[in-house]
CSV table of C-alpha atoms in Angstrom, one decimal:
chain,number,residue,atom,x,y,z
K,1378,MET,CA,0.1,0.0,0.1
K,1379,ASP,CA,1.7,3.2,-1.0
K,1380,ASN,CA,1.0,6.6,-0.1
K,1381,SER,CA,-1.6,7.6,-3.0
K,1382,ASP,CA,-3.3,4.2,-1.4
K,1383,ILE,CA,-3.2,5.5,1.8
K,1384,GLU,CA,-4.7,8.9,0.7
K,1385,GLN,CA,-7.0,7.7,-1.3
K,1386,PHE,CA,-8.8,5.5,1.6
K,1387,LEU,CA,-8.6,8.4,4.2
K,1388,ARG,CA,-10.7,10.3,1.3
K,1389,LYS,CA,-13.1,8.1,0.9
K,1390,SER,CA,-13.5,7.0,4.8
K,1391,LEU,CA,-14.0,10.8,5.5
K,1392,ASN,CA,-16.1,10.9,2.9
K,1393,ILE,CA,-18.4,7.9,3.5
K,1394,LEU,CA,-18.8,9.4,7.1
K,1395,PHE,CA,-20.2,12.8,6.7
K,1396,ILE,CA,-18.6,15.3,4.3
K,1397,LYS,CA,-21.2,15.2,1.6
K,1398,ASN,CA,-22.7,17.9,2.1
K,1399,PRO,CA,-20.6,19.7,5.1
K,1400,ALA,CA,-21.8,23.2,4.8
K,1401,GLY,CA,-25.6,21.9,5.6
K,1402,THR,CA,-24.2,19.6,8.4
K,1403,ALA,CA,-22.7,22.7,9.9
K,1404,LEU,CA,-25.2,24.7,9.5
K,1405,GLY,CA,-27.3,21.6,11.4
K,1406,PHE,CA,-25.3,21.8,14.2
K,1407,ALA,CA,-25.9,25.5,14.8
K,1408,LEU,CA,-29.4,25.2,14.3
K,1409,GLY,CA,-29.4,22.1,16.9
K,1410,ILE,CA,-28.0,24.0,19.6
K,1411,SER,CA,-29.9,26.8,19.0
K,1412,LEU,CA,-33.6,25.1,18.7
K,1413,SER,CA,-32.3,22.8,21.9
K,1414,ALA,CA,-31.4,26.1,24.1
K,1415,ILE,CA,-35.0,27.8,23.1
K,1416,PHE,CA,-36.4,24.2,23.8
K,1417,ASN,CA,-34.9,24.2,27.2
K,1418,PHE,CA,-36.1,27.7,27.6
K,1419,PHE,CA,-39.5,26.4,27.1
K,1420,VAL,CA,-39.7,23.3,28.8
K,1421,PRO,CA,-41.2,24.2,32.3
K,1422,VAL,CA,-44.4,25.7,30.2
K,1423,LEU,CA,-44.7,22.5,27.8
K,1424,LYS,CA,-44.3,20.4,31.4
K,1425,SER,CA,-48.0,20.9,31.4
K,1426,TYR,CA,-48.6,19.7,28.0
K,1427,LEU,CA,-48.9,16.4,26.9
K,1428,SER,CA,-46.2,15.6,30.1
K,1429,SER,CA,-48.2,11.7,30.1
K,1430,VAL,CA,-47.3,10.9,26.3
K,1431,ILE,CA,-43.7,12.9,26.0
K,1432,SER,CA,-41.3,13.1,28.7
K,1433,TRP,CA,-39.7,16.7,27.7
K,1434,GLU,CA,-36.6,16.3,29.2
K,1435,SER,CA,-35.5,13.5,27.4
K,1436,LEU,CA,-35.4,15.7,24.4
K,1437,ASN,CA,-32.0,16.5,24.9
K,1438,LYS,CA,-29.6,18.5,22.5
K,1439,VAL,CA,-28.2,15.5,20.3
K,1440,PHE,CA,-32.1,14.8,19.6
K,1441,TRP,CA,-31.9,18.6,18.8
K,1442,ILE,CA,-28.9,18.3,16.5
K,1443,SER,CA,-29.7,15.2,14.8
K,1444,ILE,CA,-32.9,16.5,13.1
K,1445,SER,CA,-31.1,19.7,12.5
K,1446,VAL,CA,-28.8,17.8,10.6
K,1447,PHE,CA,-31.1,15.5,9.2
K,1448,GLY,CA,-33.0,18.9,7.9
K,1449,PHE,CA,-30.4,20.3,6.5
K,1450,ASN,CA,-28.9,17.7,4.6
K,1451,ILE,CA,-32.2,16.1,3.2
K,1452,LYS,CA,-33.4,18.6,0.5
K,1453,PRO,CA,-29.5,17.8,-1.3
K,1454,TYR,CA,-29.7,14.6,-0.9
K,1455,ILE,CA,-33.1,14.6,-3.1
K,1456,GLU,CA,-31.6,16.8,-5.3
K,1457,ARG,CA,-28.7,15.4,-6.0
K,1458,GLY,CA,-27.5,14.9,-9.6
K,1459,ASN,CA,-27.8,11.3,-11.0
K,1460,ILE,CA,-24.8,10.5,-12.9
K,1461,ASP,CA,-26.2,8.8,-16.2
K,1462,GLU,CA,-26.3,4.9,-16.6
K,1463,GLU,CA,-23.6,4.7,-19.6
K,1464,ILE,CA,-21.4,6.4,-17.1
K,1465,ILE,CA,-21.9,3.9,-14.4
K,1466,ASN,CA,-20.8,1.0,-16.6
K,1467,ALA,CA,-18.0,2.7,-18.1
K,1468,LEU,CA,-17.2,3.2,-14.9
K,1469,ASP,CA,-17.5,-0.2,-13.8
K,1470,PHE,CA,-15.8,-2.0,-16.8
K,1471,ILE,CA,-12.6,0.2,-16.3
K,1472,ALA,CA,-13.1,-1.3,-12.3
K,1473,HIS,CA,-13.9,-4.6,-13.6
K,1474,GLN,CA,-10.7,-4.9,-16.0
K,1475,GLN,CA,-8.3,-3.8,-13.2
K,1476,GLU,CA,-9.6,-6.6,-10.7
K,1477,ARG,CA,-9.2,-9.2,-13.6
K,1478,GLY,CA,-6.1,-7.8,-14.1
K,1479,LEU,CA,-6.0,-7.0,-17.6
K,1480,ILE,CA,-5.0,-3.3,-17.3
K,1481,THR,CA,-2.4,-1.9,-14.4
K,1482,LYS,CA,-3.5,0.4,-11.9
K,1483,GLU,CA,-1.8,3.3,-14.2
K,1484,GLN,CA,-3.4,2.4,-17.0
K,1485,ALA,CA,-6.7,2.4,-15.0
K,1486,LYS,CA,-5.7,5.8,-14.0
K,1487,PHE,CA,-5.4,7.1,-17.6
K,1488,GLN,CA,-8.6,5.5,-18.3
K,1489,TYR,CA,-10.8,7.1,-15.8
K,1490,GLN,CA,-9.0,10.8,-16.6
K,1491,ARG,CA,-10.1,10.0,-20.0
K,1492,LEU,CA,-13.6,9.1,-19.3
K,1493,GLN,CA,-13.8,12.5,-17.1
K,1494,ASN,CA,-12.6,14.5,-20.3
K,1495,GLN,CA,-15.5,13.1,-22.1
K,1496,VAL,CA,-17.5,14.0,-19.8
K,1497,VAL,CA,-15.9,17.7,-19.8
K,1498,SER,CA,-16.0,18.4,-23.4
K,1499,ASN,CA,-19.5,17.0,-23.9
K,1500,VAL,CA,-21.4,19.1,-21.4
K,1501,VAL,CA,-21.7,22.8,-21.0
K,1502,LEU,CA,-21.2,24.6,-17.3
K,1503,ASN,CA,-23.6,27.0,-16.2
K,1504,GLU,CA,-23.4,30.3,-16.4
K,1505,LYS,CA,-21.0,31.2,-12.9
K,1506,GLU,CA,-19.5,28.3,-13.6
K,1507,ARG,CA,-18.4,29.2,-17.4
K,1508,GLU,CA,-17.8,33.2,-16.3
K,1509,LYS,CA,-15.3,32.0,-13.6
K,1510,ALA,CA,-13.2,29.6,-15.9
K,1511,ARG,CA,-13.6,32.3,-18.3
K,1512,ARG,CA,-12.3,34.8,-16.1
K,1513,ILE,CA,-9.2,32.4,-14.4
K,1514,ASN,CA,-8.0,31.1,-18.1
K,1515,GLU,CA,-7.8,34.6,-19.2
K,1516,GLU,CA,-5.8,36.3,-16.8
K,1517,PHE,CA,-3.7,33.4,-16.5
K,1518,THR,CA,-2.5,33.5,-20.0
K,1519,ASN,CA,-2.6,37.3,-20.0
K,1520,SER,CA,0.0,37.0,-16.6
K,1521,GLY,CA,2.5,35.1,-19.2
K,1522,ASP,CA,3.0,32.1,-16.9
K,1523,GLU,CA,1.3,29.6,-19.6
Y,1397,MET,CA,-18.3,24.1,33.1
Y,1398,ASN,CA,-15.0,25.4,34.6
Y,1399,GLU,CA,-12.2,27.6,33.4
Y,1400,ALA,CA,-9.8,25.0,31.5
Y,1401,GLN,CA,-12.8,23.4,29.8
Y,1402,ALA,CA,-13.9,26.9,29.0
Y,1403,LEU,CA,-10.8,28.5,27.7
Y,1404,LEU,CA,-10.1,24.9,25.9
Y,1405,SER,CA,-13.2,25.2,23.8
Y,1406,LEU,CA,-12.3,29.2,23.3
Y,1407,ILE,CA,-8.5,28.2,21.9
Y,1408,LEU,CA,-10.3,25.5,19.2
Y,1409,ALA,CA,-13.1,28.1,18.4
Y,1410,ILE,CA,-10.7,30.6,17.1
Y,1411,VAL,CA,-8.5,28.3,15.6
Y,1412,LEU,CA,-11.2,27.2,13.1
Y,1413,ILE,CA,-12.2,30.6,12.8
Y,1414,LEU,CA,-8.2,31.8,11.5
Y,1415,LEU,CA,-8.2,28.7,9.3
Y,1416,SER,CA,-11.3,29.7,7.8
Y,1417,GLY,CA,-9.7,32.7,6.1
Y,1418,ASP,CA,-10.8,36.5,5.5
Y,1419,ASP,CA,-12.7,35.9,2.2
Y,1420,ILE,CA,-15.2,33.7,3.6
Y,1421,TRP,CA,-15.6,36.3,6.9
Y,1422,ARG,CA,-16.4,38.6,4.6
Y,1423,ASP,CA,-19.2,36.6,2.6
Y,1424,TYR,CA,-20.9,35.7,5.8
Y,1425,TYR,CA,-20.8,39.3,6.9
Y,1426,TYR,CA,-22.4,40.5,3.1
Y,1427,ALA,CA,-24.8,37.2,3.6
Y,1428,ILE,CA,-26.4,38.4,7.0
Y,1429,VAL,CA,-26.4,42.1,6.0
Y,1430,ALA,CA,-28.1,41.3,3.0
Y,1431,THR,CA,-30.6,39.0,4.9
Y,1432,VAL,CA,-31.3,41.6,7.6
Y,1433,LYS,CA,-31.8,43.7,5.1
Y,1434,ARG,CA,-34.2,41.8,2.6
Y,1435,LEU,CA,-36.0,41.4,6.0
Y,1436,THR,CA,-36.4,44.7,7.0
Y,1437,ALA,CA,-36.9,46.6,3.8
Y,1438,THR,CA,-40.7,47.4,2.9
Y,1439,LYS,CA,-41.9,46.9,-0.5
Y,1440,LYS,CA,-40.7,50.2,-2.2
Y,1441,GLU,CA,-37.4,49.8,-0.7
Y,1442,SER,CA,-37.0,46.2,-1.5
Y,1443,GLU,CA,-37.7,46.7,-5.3
Y,1444,LEU,CA,-35.0,50.1,-4.6
Y,1445,PHE,CA,-32.8,47.3,-4.0
Y,1446,LYS,CA,-33.4,45.2,-6.8
Y,1447,TYR,CA,-33.4,48.0,-9.3
Y,1448,ARG,CA,-29.7,49.0,-7.7
Y,1449,TYR,CA,-28.8,45.4,-7.7
Y,1450,GLU,CA,-29.4,44.9,-11.5
Y,1451,LYS,CA,-28.0,48.5,-12.0
Y,1452,LYS,CA,-24.6,47.3,-10.4
Y,1453,SER,CA,-24.4,44.0,-12.4
Y,1454,SER,CA,-25.1,45.8,-15.7
Y,1455,GLU,CA,-22.8,49.0,-15.5
Y,1456,VAL,CA,-20.4,48.6,-12.2
Y,1457,ALA,CA,-19.6,44.8,-12.5
Y,1458,PRO,CA,-17.3,45.2,-16.2
Y,1459,LYS,CA,-15.4,47.8,-14.3
Y,1460,GLU,CA,-14.7,45.6,-11.9
Y,1461,LYS,CA,-13.1,43.1,-14.2
Y,1462,VAL,CA,-10.0,45.6,-14.3
Y,1463,ILE,CA,-9.2,44.1,-10.3
Y,1464,LYS,CA,-6.6,41.3,-10.9
Y,1465,LEU,CA,-8.5,38.0,-9.7
Y,1466,SER,CA,-5.1,37.0,-7.5
Y,1467,GLU,CA,-5.6,40.3,-5.6
Y,1468,ILE,CA,-9.2,39.8,-4.5
Y,1469,ARG,CA,-11.4,37.0,-3.2
Y,1470,ASP,CA,-10.6,34.6,-6.3
Y,1471,GLN,CA,-7.0,34.2,-5.5
Y,1472,TYR,CA,-7.2,30.6,-4.1
Y,1473,ILE,CA,-8.9,29.4,-7.3
Y,1474,PHE,CA,-5.6,31.8,-8.9
Y,1475,ILE,CA,-3.1,29.5,-6.7
Y,1476,HIS,CA,-5.3,26.0,-7.9
Y,1477,HIS,CA,-4.9,27.1,-11.5
Y,1478,LYS,CA,-1.5,27.9,-11.6
Y,1479,LYS,CA,-0.1,25.0,-9.3
Y,1480,ILE,CA,-2.2,22.4,-11.7
Y,1481,PHE,CA,-1.3,23.8,-15.3
Y,1482,SER,CA,2.6,24.7,-14.5
Y,1483,ARG,CA,3.8,22.1,-12.2
Y,1484,GLN,CA,6.2,19.6,-13.7
Y,1485,GLU,CA,5.3,16.8,-11.8
Y,1486,ASN,CA,1.8,16.9,-12.7
Y,1487,ARG,CA,1.2,13.5,-14.7
Y,1488,SER,CA,-2.9,14.0,-15.1
Y,1489,ALA,CA,-4.4,13.0,-18.3
Y,1490,TYR,CA,-6.8,15.8,-18.2
Y,1491,SER,CA,-7.1,18.0,-21.1
Y,1492,LYS,CA,-7.0,21.8,-20.8
Y,1493,LYS,CA,-10.6,22.2,-20.4
Y,1494,GLY,CA,-10.4,18.8,-17.7
Y,1495,LYS,CA,-8.0,20.8,-15.5
Y,1496,THR,CA,-9.8,24.2,-15.8
Y,1497,VAL,CA,-13.0,21.9,-14.4
Y,1498,PHE,CA,-10.9,20.3,-11.9
Y,1499,CYS,CA,-9.7,23.6,-10.5
Y,1500,LEU,CA,-13.7,24.7,-10.0
Y,1501,PHE,CA,-13.9,21.7,-8.4
Y,1502,LEU,CA,-11.4,22.0,-6.2
Y,1503,ASP,CA,-12.4,25.9,-5.6
Y,1504,LYS,CA,-15.6,24.8,-4.5
Y,1505,LYS,CA,-14.2,22.3,-1.9
Y,1506,ASP,CA,-12.0,24.6,-0.9
Y,1507,ARG,CA,-14.6,27.0,0.2
Y,1508,GLN,CA,-16.8,24.6,1.1
Y,1509,SER,CA,-14.6,23.2,3.6
Y,1510,ARG,CA,-13.4,26.7,5.2
Y,1511,SER,CA,-17.3,27.8,5.7
Y,1512,THR,CA,-17.5,24.7,7.3
Y,1513,MET,CA,-14.4,25.6,9.6
Y,1514,LEU,CA,-16.3,28.9,10.4
Y,1515,THR,CA,-19.7,27.6,11.2
Y,1516,CYS,CA,-18.1,25.2,13.0
Y,1517,GLY,CA,-16.0,27.6,14.9
Y,1518,LEU,CA,-19.1,29.9,15.7
Y,1519,CYS,CA,-20.8,26.6,16.9
Y,1520,ILE,CA,-18.5,26.3,19.8
Y,1521,PHE,CA,-18.9,30.0,20.3
Y,1522,LEU,CA,-22.6,30.0,20.6
Y,1523,TYR,CA,-22.3,26.6,22.8
Y,1524,ASN,CA,-20.1,28.0,25.3
Y,1525,ALA,CA,-22.4,31.3,25.5
Y,1526,LEU,CA,-25.6,29.4,26.4
Y,1527,SER,CA,-23.7,27.1,28.3
Y,1528,ILE,CA,-22.6,30.3,30.6
Y,1529,TRP,CA,-26.2,31.7,30.6
Y,1530,ASP,CA,-27.7,28.2,31.9
Y,1531,LEU,CA,-29.6,27.1,28.8
Y,1532,LEU,CA,-27.7,24.4,27.9
Y,1533,SER,CA,-25.6,21.8,30.0
Y,1534,PHE,CA,-21.7,21.9,28.9
Y,1535,GLU,CA,-20.4,18.4,27.6
Y,1536,SER,CA,-16.7,18.7,26.1
Y,1537,TRP,CA,-17.2,16.1,23.3
Y,1538,LEU,CA,-19.5,17.6,22.0
Y,1539,VAL,CA,-17.1,20.8,21.5
Y,1540,PHE,CA,-14.7,18.0,20.2
Y,1541,ALA,CA,-17.4,16.7,18.0
Y,1542,PHE,CA,-17.6,20.2,16.2
Y,1543,PHE,CA,-13.6,20.9,16.2
Y,1544,ALA,CA,-13.2,17.2,14.3
Y,1545,PHE,CA,-16.1,17.9,11.6
Y,1546,GLY,CA,-14.4,21.3,11.0
Y,1547,ILE,CA,-10.8,19.8,10.2
Y,1548,ALA,CA,-12.0,16.7,8.5
Y,1549,THR,CA,-13.2,18.8,6.0
Y,1550,LYS,CA,-10.1,20.5,5.6
Y,1551,ILE,CA,-8.2,17.5,5.5
Y,1552,ASP,CA,-10.3,15.8,2.9
Y,1553,PHE,CA,-10.0,19.4,0.8
Y,1554,TYR,CA,-6.0,19.3,1.6
Y,1555,PHE,CA,-5.8,15.3,0.2
Y,1556,ALA,CA,-7.9,16.6,-2.9
Y,1557,LYS,CA,-5.7,19.6,-3.8
Y,1558,LYS,CA,-2.3,17.3,-3.0
Y,1559,ARG,CA,-3.6,14.5,-5.2
Y,1560,GLY,CA,-4.8,17.4,-7.9
Y,1561,TYR,CA,-1.8,18.9,-7.8
Y,1562,SER,CA,0.8,16.1,-8.7
Y,1563,GLY,CA,-2.1,14.5,-11.5
Y,1564,GLU,CA,-3.1,11.4,-9.4
Y,1565,TYR,CA,-7.0,12.9,-8.9
Y,1566,GLY,CA,-9.4,10.8,-10.7
Y,1567,GLY,CA,-7.3,8.0,-10.9
Y,1568,ASN,CA,-9.8,5.7,-9.4
Y,1569,ARG,CA,-13.7,4.8,-9.6
Y,1570,PHE,CA,-14.7,7.1,-6.2
Y,1571,GLU,CA,-12.5,10.3,-7.7
Y,1572,ALA,CA,-13.8,9.9,-10.9
Y,1573,GLU,CA,-17.1,9.9,-9.7
Y,1574,GLU,CA,-17.0,12.5,-7.4
Y,1575,LEU,CA,-15.5,14.8,-10.3
Y,1576,ILE,CA,-18.2,13.8,-12.8
Y,1577,LYS,CA,-21.0,14.5,-10.1
Y,1578,PHE,CA,-19.5,18.3,-9.9
Y,1579,ILE,CA,-20.0,18.3,-13.7
Y,1580,VAL,CA,-23.5,17.2,-13.8
Y,1581,ASP,CA,-24.5,19.4,-10.7
Y,1582,HIS,CA,-22.9,22.1,-12.2
Y,1583,SER,CA,-24.0,21.9,-15.9
Y,1584,GLU,CA,-26.5,23.8,-17.6
Y,1585,LYS,CA,-29.5,22.2,-17.3
Y,1586,SER,CA,-31.1,23.0,-20.0
Y,1587,ASP,CA,-29.0,21.0,-21.8
Y,1588,PHE,CA,-31.3,18.0,-22.7
Y,1589,GLY,CA,-30.1,16.3,-25.4
Y,1590,GLY,CA,-29.4,13.1,-23.7
Y,1591,PRO,CA,-31.9,9.6,-23.5
Y,1592,GLY,CA,-34.8,10.5,-21.3
Y,1593,GLY,CA,-34.2,14.3,-21.2
Y,1594,LYS,CA,-31.2,14.0,-19.5
Y,1595,ILE,CA,-28.1,16.0,-19.8
Y,1596,LYS,CA,-25.9,14.4,-22.6
Y,1597,LEU,CA,-22.9,12.6,-21.0
Y,1598,MET,CA,-20.9,11.0,-23.9
Y,1599,PRO,CA,-21.0,11.4,-27.3
Y,1600,ASP,CA,-22.8,10.0,-29.8
Y,1601,ASN,CA,-21.4,6.7,-31.2
Y,1602,GLU,CA,-20.5,7.8,-34.9
Y,1603,LYS,CA,-18.7,10.6,-33.1
Y,1604,ALA,CA,-17.2,8.4,-30.6
Y,1605,ASP,CA,-15.7,5.9,-33.5
Y,1606,GLU,CA,-14.5,9.2,-35.2
Y,1607,SER,CA,-12.4,10.8,-32.8
Y,1608,GLU,CA,-9.8,8.9,-30.8
Y,1609,SER,CA,-11.0,6.0,-28.7
Y,1610,LEU,CA,-12.2,6.2,-25.1
Y,1611,TRP,CA,-10.2,3.1,-24.2
Y,1612,GLY,CA,-7.2,3.7,-25.6
Y,1613,GLY,CA,-7.0,0.1,-27.6
Y,1614,VAL,CA,-7.6,-2.0,-24.6
Y,1615,LYS,CA,-10.4,-4.2,-25.1
Y,1616,ASP,CA,-12.0,-6.9,-23.0
Y,1617,GLY,CA,-10.7,-10.1,-23.2
Y,1618,GLN,CA,-6.5,-9.1,-24.4
């Protein structure tokens, strides 16, 4: 296992854990804490309502943080971009070839990157990203570094 | 909460806030001011803001382009671009457009990680303040959880950047899928040339045959 594999493993594990939508999750933490404090403030009032059904004290801050993080992540999860079936098949094909030993790791890397090039050349970026790309390319060319 | 715990959590919050960078602080400040203005504006005022915003975007914006990107808030993207394009050891097979898109991807990841760190830092401050006012009970593990989350996003970005600069990024299934997802999310949504009204990601077969082979001569069974 070389350095590249370790980096890849670390990135995979971090992403699987909780980094798919970090900004939303962090905002979920903030909202969860605020909700918990607001709720704690109103507990004496709430105790007189439904106290036989719900024990209000058991709803601690972990509960509120979990609910908020879930709330902030559910919309991005539903609206996530689905990749075309063709691309998934192509990715599977490369992985399969590598597993069977028909191509080396370097060849697989090259093919993955060429597949990404194909995708890039076939889509039009949205206006915001297009403008950003144009501006950095323009300035970089003008600065004479290229 | 004792004094040592309070001090330690304040240090952790300050570290996260300092690591996030001043451009993110400015973004947060503008976002808060804009939200407050929008919420407090009357109907007449909101129309005036809208008019000013439109006027600004059409007349003032072209003059701002004179300012060098490396000197303003896009300085990080400029650094990524320079490193990816000019490093000798970059061994990626990305085309020029591919490298530019990867640069946009890194910039997004960078901003996302730094804004997460700022939010986590502010979260720790908020938690401390609410604990001092006896609205919440203080638990050290929660402070460390916020800190760990903020730092984890930074570590993730650091490895992505390191791999990108050396040309290693995108060389495995996980990263290839990640970048393709970014491209799909940031592409023009009105591009419905693909099957089932989806965005067309792959070229037609005829065009693919004409162009260079995707598989570089490697076929199943060879």
